[in-house]
Amino acid sequence: MKNLMIIAAIAVIGLSSCKKDLMDRVTPASTKTQEVSKFAEIKVQENFDWKTSKEFTMNVAGLETISPINGTMKVTSDDGKIVFYQGLHSMNKSFQTKFMVPVHIKGITVSFGSISKNYSTLAKQIQFDYLTDSTAE
Amino acid sequence: MKKAILALVLSTGLTAFTNAQTMLPLLTAESGNRSVEQANCWGFGSISYTNAAAQLITGTTSMRSNAPTNLDPNACWIKTPWIKPTTGNITMKIKFEATASASTRRIILSYSPYDAAAGSSKEGTYVRFDSIQYTPLLPTTAQSLTFALPTAIRNSTTPYKVRISFVGTGGTTRYNIDDVMIPAIYWSDPSNSCLPLPTIVDKDKDGVADADDAYPEDGARAYNTDLVKEATLMFEDLWPNTGDYDFNDLVTKYNAIAVTNADNNVVEVLLNVELRAIGASFNNGFLMQFDNLESKRITSVKGNSLSKTEWVNLSDNGTENDQKYANILIFTEAFKVLTSIGGSGVNVYPDAPYVTPETLKIVISFDTNKDNSTNVKELALNPYIIVNQNREIEVHLADYMPSSKATPKLFGTSKDDSNVEKGRTYRTSSNLPFALQIEKTAPHMVEKQDILKGYLKFAEWAKSNGEVYTDWYSNTEKGYREEKLLYFIKGDK
C-alpha cells in the first residue's frame, strides 16, 4: 500500500510537470502577464529596439510608357495626415525609397495621379507598380 | 532631373505644359502582359494575349478574340488610347484559327470624339468608318489589312479613340490579331485615369504641377515630407548610471519636415523643437545628428539657441566642428530655454508653477548642387542630449550611434552595457534604454514617478518585443494610464 502511494505521488508530480511544460509551449512568453512594477525590472529580448516606429522600404517598378509621364509619387497614412514621401518621378523609372512609419499607423496609401493603392503596415516592404486590376471589358 | 515636357506660355503669363508627345507605337503584344498595354491606356474587350504557337502571327505573343456570337461592335474590340490622328493608313495583321466553323466574320472600325459630358470614359458616340467581312473558307495564314484614316479625324487637334471590333455569327472560330498600327500622336495620361493629356499649370516652371506643389511660386522648393510628424523625446541623464526611470530629465516634442525640390533633393530640414520639461538639476544640451551624412552637405543652420559656452565649436555652415557626421546644436543649455520659476526642475511637479514650453524653429539648409546633394532617404535623425555641459557625455536612444565627441571611455562602464563596434549602444545589461522616443504628443511623468506607474501597458508592450499594446502611449481608455502621475502640457489633454 505504501509503495502504491509513493508511485501515485510520483505520477501526480510527473503529470503536473508535464502540464506546466505544455503550458509553457502553448503560451508564448511574450503574452504572459508577469506583473512588473518598476522599469528596472523589465526583462526584454536583446533585439527589442524600444521604437514606436518602424522603417519601411518601398520599391517602385517602373512601367515602360508610350510617352514620358512625370508626376508626383505620394505616400501617406490612410487618412492622409502624414506624408511619408513625396517626389517627382517618371513612370518609366524604377526607384527605391525608405521612410519611418509610427506603429499606430495601420495603413499606407501610395498614389501617383489617379493610380492609388493601399498597403497594410504589417510588413515593412512595399512593392508598388503602376498596373491596376485588369479592366476585363 | 531632365524633364521631358513641352512648355507653353499662356497669355495669362502662367506657365503650363503637357507631358511629352510621342507617336502611338505599334500594338504588338510583345510585352506578354495585357496589363502593361492597359496601363498605357489601350482597351481590350474580350481580347486576350496568347503565346500558343498555332495562334501567333509575329513575335512571341499575339492577340486572340473570343468566339464571336453577334455583329454588335461593342462585343469584342481593341480601343486605342486617346490619340490625335495624323495622316496615313491603319494597318494590322489578322488570321483565323480555322477555315470553317463560322457563318460570318467582320472587322468594323469606328472612332469616338472626346466628350466631356460622356461619363467617366469621356468617349462620345462611336462613328463607324470602315469594315471588312469574311465568310468561309476563312484564311488561316496572316493577312495584312489596310484601312484609310477617315478625313474627318486626320491631323486632328482634338483627341479621338479608334475602336477595332472583331465580330461575327455562327461557329466558334476566333481571330488572331497582331501589329496594329494607327498613325497618331499618343494623347493619353496613364496617371490620370487614361484621360487626354491635361494642360498642367506650373507657375514656377519647376516641372511640378501647382496642384501638387507646396511652393507653387518658388522654383527651388516643391514638396514637404514628414520625416517625423510628431514625437516626444524623454531622457534620463545619469548615463552610464541608471536613474529613477521617470524619463523626464529632459522632455522635448519635435517634428521634422524635409523640403525637397523637383529633382527630389533636400533643400531644407525644418525642425520644430519644443522643450517641455526639465526634471533634472543638470543643465543639459540637445543636439541632432544626421547619421551617415557629412557636414558639408549642409550650408547653414538658423534658429537654434546657442550660448557662449566653452564647448560650442561650430563651422561656418553652423554644424559642429570635428564631427564625422553632421551634428546640429538645437539648444546648448536647457535652463536658458526654459527657465525655472522656482524650486527644482520645470514642469515636472504638478503643484509647482507652470512654465509655457518654448519652441525653437530650426532651419537647416542643404546644398542642392548635383555633386553634394542629399536624397530624403539619406536623412536619418539621431536626437540626443549632452549632459550638464560636458560635451563628452551624450545620451542617445538605444542603439543609436554616439557622435565623434562622445568619450569612448564611458561605454561599458557602470550600468551601461554598450558595444559600440557591434552597434549596441545606450543599453543596460538587461537591455533597458536611457531614452525613449514616442511617435505622438504624450504626457511625461511627474517627478520621481517610474514610467510604469503612469503608462500601465508599457511593460507588457516591452516584454512582448513590441507585439502587444502598441498603443500603450496613445490609448487613453481606462487601464492604460494613471493620469494623476502624468504631467500634461497645456493644450495636450
XYZ file of C-alpha atoms in Angstrom:
630
model
C 0.000 0.000 0.000
C 2.823 2.368 0.920
C 4.579 1.620 -2.396
C 1.376 2.261 -4.282
C 1.009 5.656 -2.596
C 4.593 6.598 -3.499
C 4.034 5.586 -7.131
C 0.800 7.586 -7.211
C 2.513 10.640 -5.719
C 5.330 10.453 -8.287
C 2.766 10.117 -11.067
C 0.872 13.207 -9.880
C 4.099 15.236 -9.653
C 5.124 13.994 -13.091
C 1.804 14.886 -14.643
C 1.910 18.330 -13.056
C 5.337 18.931 -14.567
C 4.123 17.779 -17.968
C 1.174 20.129 -17.711
C 3.456 23.056 -16.867
C 5.774 22.241 -19.782
C 2.788 22.054 -22.096
C 1.501 25.431 -20.888
C 4.933 26.936 -21.471
C 4.853 25.689 -25.002
C 1.375 26.936 -25.926
C 1.622 30.262 -24.093
C 4.278 32.478 -25.670
C 6.444 34.132 -23.080
C 5.569 37.449 -24.682
C 1.906 37.247 -23.704
C 2.344 36.140 -20.128
C 1.238 38.709 -17.623
C 4.076 38.866 -15.156
C 3.408 41.974 -13.134
C 6.357 44.330 -13.125
C 6.108 47.460 -11.060
C 9.465 49.046 -11.823
C 11.063 49.840 -15.141
C 14.347 48.403 -13.914
C 12.690 45.004 -13.537
C 11.512 44.670 -17.132
C 13.033 41.761 -18.985
C 13.109 42.274 -22.717
C 14.648 40.444 -25.629
C 18.100 41.564 -26.664
C 16.871 42.654 -30.085
C 13.968 44.759 -28.810
C 14.520 48.245 -30.236
C 12.164 50.252 -27.986
C 10.854 52.108 -31.021
C 7.323 53.236 -31.676
C 8.040 53.481 -35.379
C 9.449 51.177 -37.985
C 11.372 51.699 -41.185
C 9.679 50.888 -44.470
C 11.324 50.280 -47.808
C 9.290 50.996 -50.918
C 10.323 49.576 -54.275
C 8.609 51.146 -57.263
C 8.651 49.170 -60.504
C 8.751 51.487 -63.497
C 6.373 50.956 -66.392
C 7.534 51.397 -69.960
C 5.186 54.136 -71.049
C 4.411 55.210 -74.590
C 5.419 58.753 -73.742
C 7.268 60.033 -70.687
C 4.795 60.749 -67.911
C 6.098 62.747 -64.968
C 4.048 63.130 -61.846
C 4.037 63.230 -58.089
C 4.501 59.996 -56.169
C 2.955 60.413 -52.744
C 2.993 58.054 -49.774
C 0.697 58.925 -46.903
C -1.054 57.443 -43.925
C -4.515 56.191 -44.856
C -6.108 59.347 -43.501
C -3.687 61.487 -45.489
C -2.474 63.358 -42.408
C 1.134 62.151 -42.535
C 3.155 62.401 -45.743
C 5.889 59.786 -45.575
C 7.267 60.523 -49.018
C 6.701 62.873 -51.926
C 8.696 63.249 -55.082
C 8.551 63.952 -58.798
C 9.010 60.769 -60.778
C 8.760 59.470 -64.273
C 6.506 56.430 -64.629
C 9.112 54.571 -66.645
C 11.790 54.716 -63.936
C 12.117 52.265 -61.074
C 13.302 53.577 -57.760
C 13.537 52.754 -54.082
C 12.998 54.905 -51.040
C 12.769 54.497 -47.277
C 10.702 56.170 -44.601
C 9.668 55.762 -40.978
C 6.087 54.904 -40.018
C 4.704 55.170 -36.471
C 3.435 51.822 -35.234
C -0.020 53.220 -34.562
C -0.498 53.765 -38.306
C -2.302 50.730 -39.701
C -2.471 51.555 -43.394
C -0.431 53.360 -46.042
C -1.668 54.811 -49.316
C 0.624 55.171 -52.329
C -0.674 57.357 -55.130
C 0.508 58.603 -58.485
C -2.133 60.701 -60.180
C -5.283 58.621 -60.375
C -3.431 55.403 -59.519
C -3.832 54.688 -55.819
C -3.026 51.555 -53.831
C -3.397 50.718 -50.149
C -0.993 48.691 -48.051
C -1.081 47.237 -44.572
C 1.721 48.214 -42.207
C 2.161 44.639 -41.009
C 5.019 44.155 -43.472
C 7.980 46.512 -43.754
C 8.235 46.365 -47.532
C 6.033 47.900 -50.182
C 6.203 46.735 -53.788
C 4.432 49.268 -55.975
C 3.755 49.094 -59.677
C 1.578 51.159 -61.953
C -0.558 48.260 -63.098
C -4.118 48.268 -61.914
C -6.639 45.440 -61.806
C -7.206 44.267 -65.342
C -10.234 46.002 -66.768
C -11.903 42.939 -68.226
C -14.175 44.725 -70.620
C 16.165 65.800 -63.488
C 15.721 66.115 -67.165
C 12.101 66.950 -67.684
C 10.531 65.733 -70.859
C 7.966 68.450 -71.041
C 6.634 70.728 -73.647
C 6.331 74.118 -72.060
C 3.740 76.503 -73.291
C 3.481 80.033 -72.100
C -0.101 81.058 -71.753
C -1.264 84.547 -72.449
C -2.007 84.980 -68.749
C 1.691 84.807 -68.007
C 1.333 81.467 -66.234
C 3.328 78.535 -67.458
C 1.634 75.338 -68.444
C 2.771 72.097 -70.030
C 1.649 68.711 -71.125
C 3.783 65.648 -70.772
C 5.779 64.736 -73.887
C 4.099 63.945 -77.170
C 5.003 60.696 -78.916
C 3.679 58.819 -81.894
C 1.378 55.950 -80.964
C 3.538 52.833 -81.287
C 2.647 49.577 -82.966
C 0.474 47.330 -80.816
C 2.428 44.057 -80.918
C 1.501 42.452 -77.564
C 5.175 41.605 -77.161
C 5.112 42.708 -73.524
C 3.357 39.392 -72.992
C 1.186 41.038 -70.358
C -2.026 42.754 -71.414
C -1.986 44.786 -68.189
C 1.091 46.644 -69.440
C -0.794 47.891 -72.507
C -3.860 48.628 -70.391
C -1.679 50.704 -68.074
C -0.683 52.606 -71.211
C -4.387 53.171 -71.897
C -5.114 50.609 -74.601
C -8.529 48.979 -74.153
C -9.429 45.370 -74.761
C -12.941 43.921 -74.907
C -12.918 40.124 -74.890
C -9.403 40.137 -76.353
C -6.680 38.130 -74.649
C -2.958 37.676 -75.200
C -1.730 34.337 -76.492
C 1.627 32.671 -76.917
C 0.288 29.409 -78.319
C 2.382 28.646 -81.401
C -0.619 27.987 -83.635
C -2.140 31.340 -82.736
C 0.933 33.508 -83.228
C 1.291 35.889 -86.140
C 4.539 37.709 -85.339
C 6.901 37.532 -82.369
C 6.191 35.543 -79.254
C 2.789 36.974 -78.329
C -0.280 37.816 -80.393
C -3.836 38.764 -79.525
C -6.834 36.481 -79.660
C -10.544 37.302 -79.798
C -13.287 35.326 -78.156
C -15.613 33.249 -80.313
C -17.912 35.900 -81.794
C -21.634 35.392 -81.393
C -23.100 38.524 -82.959
C -22.328 41.548 -85.109
C -22.502 44.117 -82.296
C -19.266 46.177 -82.466
C -19.405 46.584 -78.665
C -18.897 42.850 -78.144
C -15.224 42.279 -78.896
C -12.742 45.036 -79.631
C -9.418 46.800 -79.294
C -9.533 50.519 -78.453
C -6.673 52.908 -78.814
C -5.695 55.299 -76.045
C -6.723 58.897 -76.639
C -4.855 59.939 -79.778
C -4.584 62.808 -82.204
C -4.696 61.081 -85.600
C -2.273 62.320 -88.232
C -2.451 61.022 -91.812
C -1.989 57.665 -93.461
C -3.469 54.236 -93.082
C -4.453 51.961 -90.242
C -2.785 48.602 -90.710
C -2.918 45.259 -88.880
C -2.337 41.570 -89.344
C -5.060 39.008 -88.708
C -5.804 35.351 -89.300
C -8.416 32.869 -88.214
C -7.934 29.761 -86.138
C -9.942 27.603 -88.574
C -11.222 27.871 -92.122
C -14.770 26.899 -91.194
C -16.978 26.841 -88.091
C -18.277 30.319 -88.896
C -21.136 31.951 -90.808
C -19.778 35.497 -90.929
C -16.737 37.269 -89.559
C -16.496 41.052 -89.758
C -13.960 43.661 -88.669
C -15.550 47.069 -88.006
C -13.593 50.302 -87.493
C -15.085 53.272 -85.624
C -13.853 56.427 -83.958
C -15.062 58.360 -80.945
C -14.522 62.042 -80.223
C -13.730 63.256 -76.731
C -16.948 64.230 -74.960
C -16.513 65.918 -71.580
C -20.147 65.130 -70.734
C -19.880 61.420 -71.502
C -19.370 59.896 -68.058
C -16.040 58.656 -66.778
C -14.801 57.325 -70.140
C -15.394 60.665 -71.887
C -15.999 58.668 -75.075
C -18.535 60.251 -77.403
C -20.754 58.325 -79.813
C -18.730 55.976 -81.989
C -18.796 56.727 -85.709
C -18.290 53.735 -87.974
C -15.955 54.440 -90.889
C -14.869 51.130 -92.455
C -15.275 47.374 -92.277
C -14.263 44.125 -93.934
C -16.240 40.882 -93.986
C -15.179 37.236 -94.286
C -17.127 34.080 -94.947
C -15.729 30.526 -95.075
C -13.319 29.490 -96.184
C -11.580 31.788 -93.693
C -7.853 32.497 -94.130
C -5.687 30.746 -91.526
C -2.474 32.448 -92.624
C -1.657 36.065 -91.734
C -3.483 38.723 -93.725
C -2.206 42.303 -93.839
C -5.125 44.684 -93.763
C -5.123 48.397 -94.589
C -7.801 50.978 -93.846
C -7.581 54.682 -94.639
C -7.952 57.118 -91.770
C -11.208 58.972 -92.331
C -10.853 62.560 -93.467
C -12.884 63.819 -90.517
C -10.195 62.946 -87.982
C -6.970 63.396 -89.948
C -4.483 65.868 -88.482
C -6.819 66.433 -85.607
C -6.141 68.972 -82.902
C -8.627 67.284 -80.599
C -8.346 63.770 -79.178
C -10.098 60.680 -80.511
C -10.178 56.977 -79.862
C -10.276 54.370 -82.615
C -12.073 51.099 -81.926
C -11.484 47.963 -83.996
C -14.240 45.399 -83.462
C -13.885 41.696 -84.228
C -17.404 40.289 -84.560
C -19.308 37.558 -86.374
C -22.055 34.952 -86.339
C -22.109 31.176 -86.345
C -19.440 28.703 -85.232
C -16.582 29.161 -82.812
C -13.679 30.245 -84.994
C -11.662 33.041 -83.385
C -9.485 35.822 -84.716
C -5.748 36.133 -84.108
C -4.516 39.710 -84.322
C -1.101 41.409 -84.304
C 0.874 44.524 -85.250
C -1.937 47.054 -85.114
C -0.685 50.427 -86.337
C -2.594 53.686 -86.284
C -0.865 56.904 -87.402
C -1.466 59.234 -84.491
C 0.081 61.210 -81.652
C -0.391 59.495 -78.301
C -2.521 61.786 -76.133
C -3.462 59.780 -73.026
C -2.313 60.237 -69.459
C -1.824 56.887 -67.697
C -1.500 58.737 -64.395
C -4.879 60.408 -64.780
C -7.370 57.616 -65.446
C -6.156 57.489 -69.050
C -7.958 60.698 -69.885
C -6.490 63.001 -72.535
C -3.265 64.707 -71.536
C -4.184 67.666 -69.410
C -2.646 71.084 -69.546
C -0.765 71.388 -66.280
C -0.410 74.762 -64.623
C 3.065 75.280 -63.204
C 3.676 78.876 -62.223
C 7.247 78.420 -61.018
C 8.198 76.251 -64.022
C 9.895 73.613 -61.892
C 8.061 70.717 -63.531
C 5.800 70.048 -60.549
C 2.160 70.856 -61.196
C 0.836 73.609 -58.965
C -1.787 71.200 -57.685
C 0.995 69.073 -56.167
C 3.471 71.841 -55.374
C 3.622 73.033 -51.760
C 5.566 76.048 -53.050
C 3.891 76.822 -56.401
C 5.652 80.141 -56.801
C 9.082 79.010 -55.630
C 11.051 77.057 -58.222
C 13.615 75.998 -55.620
C 11.110 74.131 -53.460
C 8.325 71.679 -54.285
C 7.407 69.161 -51.588
C 7.107 68.770 -47.827
C 7.745 65.294 -46.445
C 7.171 64.423 -42.793
C 10.388 62.866 -41.538
C 8.803 62.900 -38.101
C 5.205 64.097 -37.884
C 5.299 64.468 -34.117
C 7.362 62.804 -31.451
C 8.036 63.156 -27.752
C 11.569 62.520 -26.541
C 12.183 61.581 -22.940
C 15.678 61.305 -21.451
C 17.327 60.007 -18.350
C 20.558 61.940 -17.812
C 22.647 59.903 -15.376
C 24.228 57.681 -18.042
C 26.238 55.486 -17.708
C 24.400 55.140 -14.405
C 20.721 54.465 -14.317
C 18.316 56.812 -12.610
C 14.779 56.780 -11.335
C 13.301 55.945 -14.753
C 10.827 58.768 -14.718
C 12.230 59.673 -18.150
C 11.666 63.363 -17.560
C 15.180 64.728 -17.054
C 14.732 66.381 -20.413
C 11.481 66.192 -22.379
C 11.105 67.626 -25.855
C 8.494 67.369 -28.525
C 9.581 67.798 -32.113
C 8.651 67.429 -35.714
C 10.856 67.375 -38.774
C 9.882 68.239 -42.322
C 12.109 67.697 -45.329
C 11.585 70.292 -48.031
C 12.609 68.882 -51.402
C 12.832 70.310 -54.903
C 11.697 68.975 -58.258
C 14.929 66.972 -58.510
C 13.925 65.226 -55.260
C 16.893 66.714 -53.443
C 16.635 68.050 -49.927
C 16.564 71.854 -49.813
C 15.881 72.261 -46.109
C 15.006 70.360 -42.995
C 12.605 72.279 -40.792
C 12.939 71.202 -37.188
C 10.450 72.475 -34.654
C 11.675 71.572 -31.180
C 9.586 72.321 -28.115
C 11.339 71.996 -24.778
C 8.564 70.844 -22.469
C 10.086 69.824 -19.186
C 13.301 69.579 -17.228
C 13.221 67.073 -14.391
C 16.849 67.446 -13.508
C 19.334 69.728 -11.899
C 21.750 69.162 -14.778
C 21.831 71.857 -17.412
C 21.675 69.661 -20.486
C 22.030 70.479 -24.157
C 20.071 68.992 -27.038
C 21.510 68.073 -30.446
C 20.580 66.288 -33.630
C 22.980 64.126 -35.556
C 22.263 63.228 -39.183
C 23.689 59.734 -39.209
C 25.948 58.888 -42.143
C 25.651 62.386 -43.584
C 28.730 64.552 -43.885
C 28.577 68.094 -42.562
C 29.497 69.514 -45.972
C 26.015 68.681 -47.272
C 24.660 71.455 -45.055
C 25.022 75.112 -45.984
C 23.511 76.843 -42.956
C 21.711 76.370 -39.650
C 19.363 79.007 -38.278
C 17.048 79.335 -35.314
C 18.960 77.358 -32.707
C 19.649 78.559 -29.180
C 23.376 78.867 -28.608
C 25.105 80.205 -25.550
C 28.757 81.123 -25.417
C 29.757 78.040 -23.551
C 33.222 76.673 -23.858
C 32.327 73.528 -25.723
C 30.464 75.179 -28.607
C 32.644 74.943 -31.703
C 30.861 75.495 -34.984
C 31.850 75.500 -38.624
C 30.908 78.298 -40.987
C 27.883 76.285 -42.074
C 26.575 76.109 -38.498
C 27.307 72.436 -37.921
C 29.544 71.316 -35.111
C 33.236 71.094 -35.898
C 35.300 67.917 -35.710
C 32.422 65.562 -36.295
C 32.322 62.629 -38.679
C 28.651 63.276 -39.417
C 26.591 66.457 -39.388
C 25.644 67.484 -35.852
C 23.263 70.358 -35.193
C 23.121 72.112 -31.848
C 19.438 72.702 -31.157
C 19.987 74.321 -27.771
C 23.098 74.327 -25.662
C 21.533 74.963 -22.257
C 18.088 73.730 -21.332
C 17.763 76.169 -18.463
C 18.325 79.109 -20.812
C 15.442 77.975 -22.995
C 13.041 77.076 -20.210
C 13.606 78.999 -17.026
C 12.639 77.525 -13.722
C 10.301 79.856 -11.862
C 11.151 78.341 -8.524
C 12.196 75.091 -6.973
C 13.772 72.204 -8.791
C 13.024 71.420 -12.396
C 10.436 72.755 -14.795
C 7.001 71.266 -15.499
C 7.537 68.084 -13.536
C 5.768 68.925 -10.250
C 2.001 69.362 -10.604
C 1.894 71.865 -7.748
C 4.788 73.998 -8.997
C 4.251 76.985 -11.300
C 3.658 76.021 -14.931
C 6.145 77.302 -17.490
C 4.932 77.636 -21.071
C 7.166 75.463 -23.257
C 9.458 77.209 -25.700
C 9.597 76.174 -29.328
C 12.695 76.621 -31.437
C 12.182 76.699 -35.188
C 15.388 75.448 -36.746
C 16.008 75.763 -40.474
C 18.810 73.544 -41.772
C 19.642 74.366 -45.378
C 21.229 71.800 -47.675
C 23.439 72.095 -50.695
C 21.429 71.204 -53.802
C 24.348 71.190 -56.215
C 24.464 67.923 -58.072
C 27.710 66.615 -56.580
C 26.776 67.419 -52.998
C 23.015 66.962 -52.911
C 21.038 64.823 -50.481
C 18.138 62.494 -51.126
C 15.463 62.359 -48.479
C 16.137 58.675 -47.839
C 19.616 59.606 -46.612
C 18.194 61.582 -43.705
C 18.454 59.537 -40.515
C 17.740 61.611 -37.437
C 19.601 60.826 -34.250
C 18.499 63.172 -31.425
C 20.479 63.229 -28.186
C 21.427 65.249 -25.157
C 24.791 66.255 -23.786
C 24.828 66.029 -20.035
C 25.363 69.037 -17.798
C 27.543 70.937 -20.282
C 30.012 68.080 -20.527
C 30.423 67.690 -24.284
C 31.911 64.246 -23.882
C 28.845 62.728 -22.256
C 25.972 62.049 -24.591
C 22.717 60.148 -24.103
C 21.064 58.693 -27.206
C 18.179 56.400 -27.925
C 19.017 52.691 -27.701
C 21.355 51.515 -30.465
C 21.849 54.989 -31.912
C 25.438 55.919 -32.593
C 27.268 58.468 -30.447
C 28.826 61.466 -32.158
C 32.577 61.781 -32.632
C 32.733 63.925 -29.499
C 31.396 61.335 -27.078
C 34.140 59.879 -24.952
C 34.604 56.169 -25.602
C 35.840 55.722 -22.053
C 32.373 55.550 -20.537
C 30.890 52.875 -22.758
C 30.580 49.611 -20.921
C 31.097 51.242 -17.539
C 28.743 51.410 -14.570
C 25.276 50.278 -15.732
C 25.964 50.791 -19.427
C 26.415 47.642 -21.492
C 27.221 49.171 -24.879
C 29.351 47.526 -27.511
C 29.714 50.374 -29.968
C 31.537 48.375 -32.616
C 28.649 45.932 -32.760
C 26.073 48.713 -32.903
C 24.842 48.076 -29.409
C 24.682 51.389 -27.551
C 22.962 53.032 -24.624
C 21.530 49.850 -23.143
C 21.949 48.263 -19.766
C 22.919 44.623 -19.397
C 19.196 43.857 -19.230
C 18.703 45.802 -22.482
C 16.987 48.807 -20.912
C 17.351 52.163 -22.685
C 18.293 55.573 -21.301
C 15.927 57.489 -23.573
C 12.614 56.955 -25.346
C 11.020 58.422 -28.432
C 7.249 58.223 -28.692
C 5.709 58.988 -32.089
C 2.985 61.139 -30.607
C 2.487 64.066 -28.317
C 2.488 62.309 -24.977
C 2.437 63.466 -21.353
C 5.600 62.826 -19.377
C 5.975 61.508 -15.855
C 5.632 63.570 -12.730
C 8.978 63.839 -10.930
C 10.310 60.645 -9.355
C 7.483 58.507 -10.708
C 8.591 55.393 -12.540
C 7.239 55.412 -16.084
C 5.461 52.113 -15.465
C 3.273 53.849 -12.885
C 1.914 56.245 -15.477
C 1.815 54.093 -18.604
C 0.196 50.913 -17.390
C 0.646 48.836 -20.553
C 4.223 49.877 -21.215
C 5.749 46.845 -19.512
C 3.559 44.411 -21.430
C 4.480 46.126 -24.691
C 8.190 45.915 -23.918
C 8.095 42.344 -22.689
C 6.244 41.279 -25.824
C 9.000 42.728 -28.024
C 6.568 45.406 -29.115
C 3.910 42.947 -30.279
C 1.092 43.777 -27.876
C -0.283 47.078 -26.600
C 1.370 49.010 -29.417
C -0.921 51.866 -28.417
C 0.417 51.992 -24.849
C 1.300 55.670 -25.260
C -1.759 56.886 -27.144
C -4.676 54.932 -25.751
C -6.498 56.947 -23.106
C -9.017 54.260 -22.176
C -9.302 53.042 -18.622
C -6.448 50.754 -17.676
C -3.877 52.376 -19.942
C -2.834 55.397 -17.892
C -2.614 56.677 -14.372
C -3.258 60.299 -15.253
C -2.516 61.739 -11.848
C 1.084 60.600 -12.258
C 1.399 62.111 -15.711
C 2.253 65.737 -16.395
C 0.200 67.286 -19.178
C 1.399 70.315 -21.071
C -1.447 72.767 -21.523
C -3.375 72.127 -24.692
C -2.410 68.457 -24.933
C -5.287 66.987 -22.999
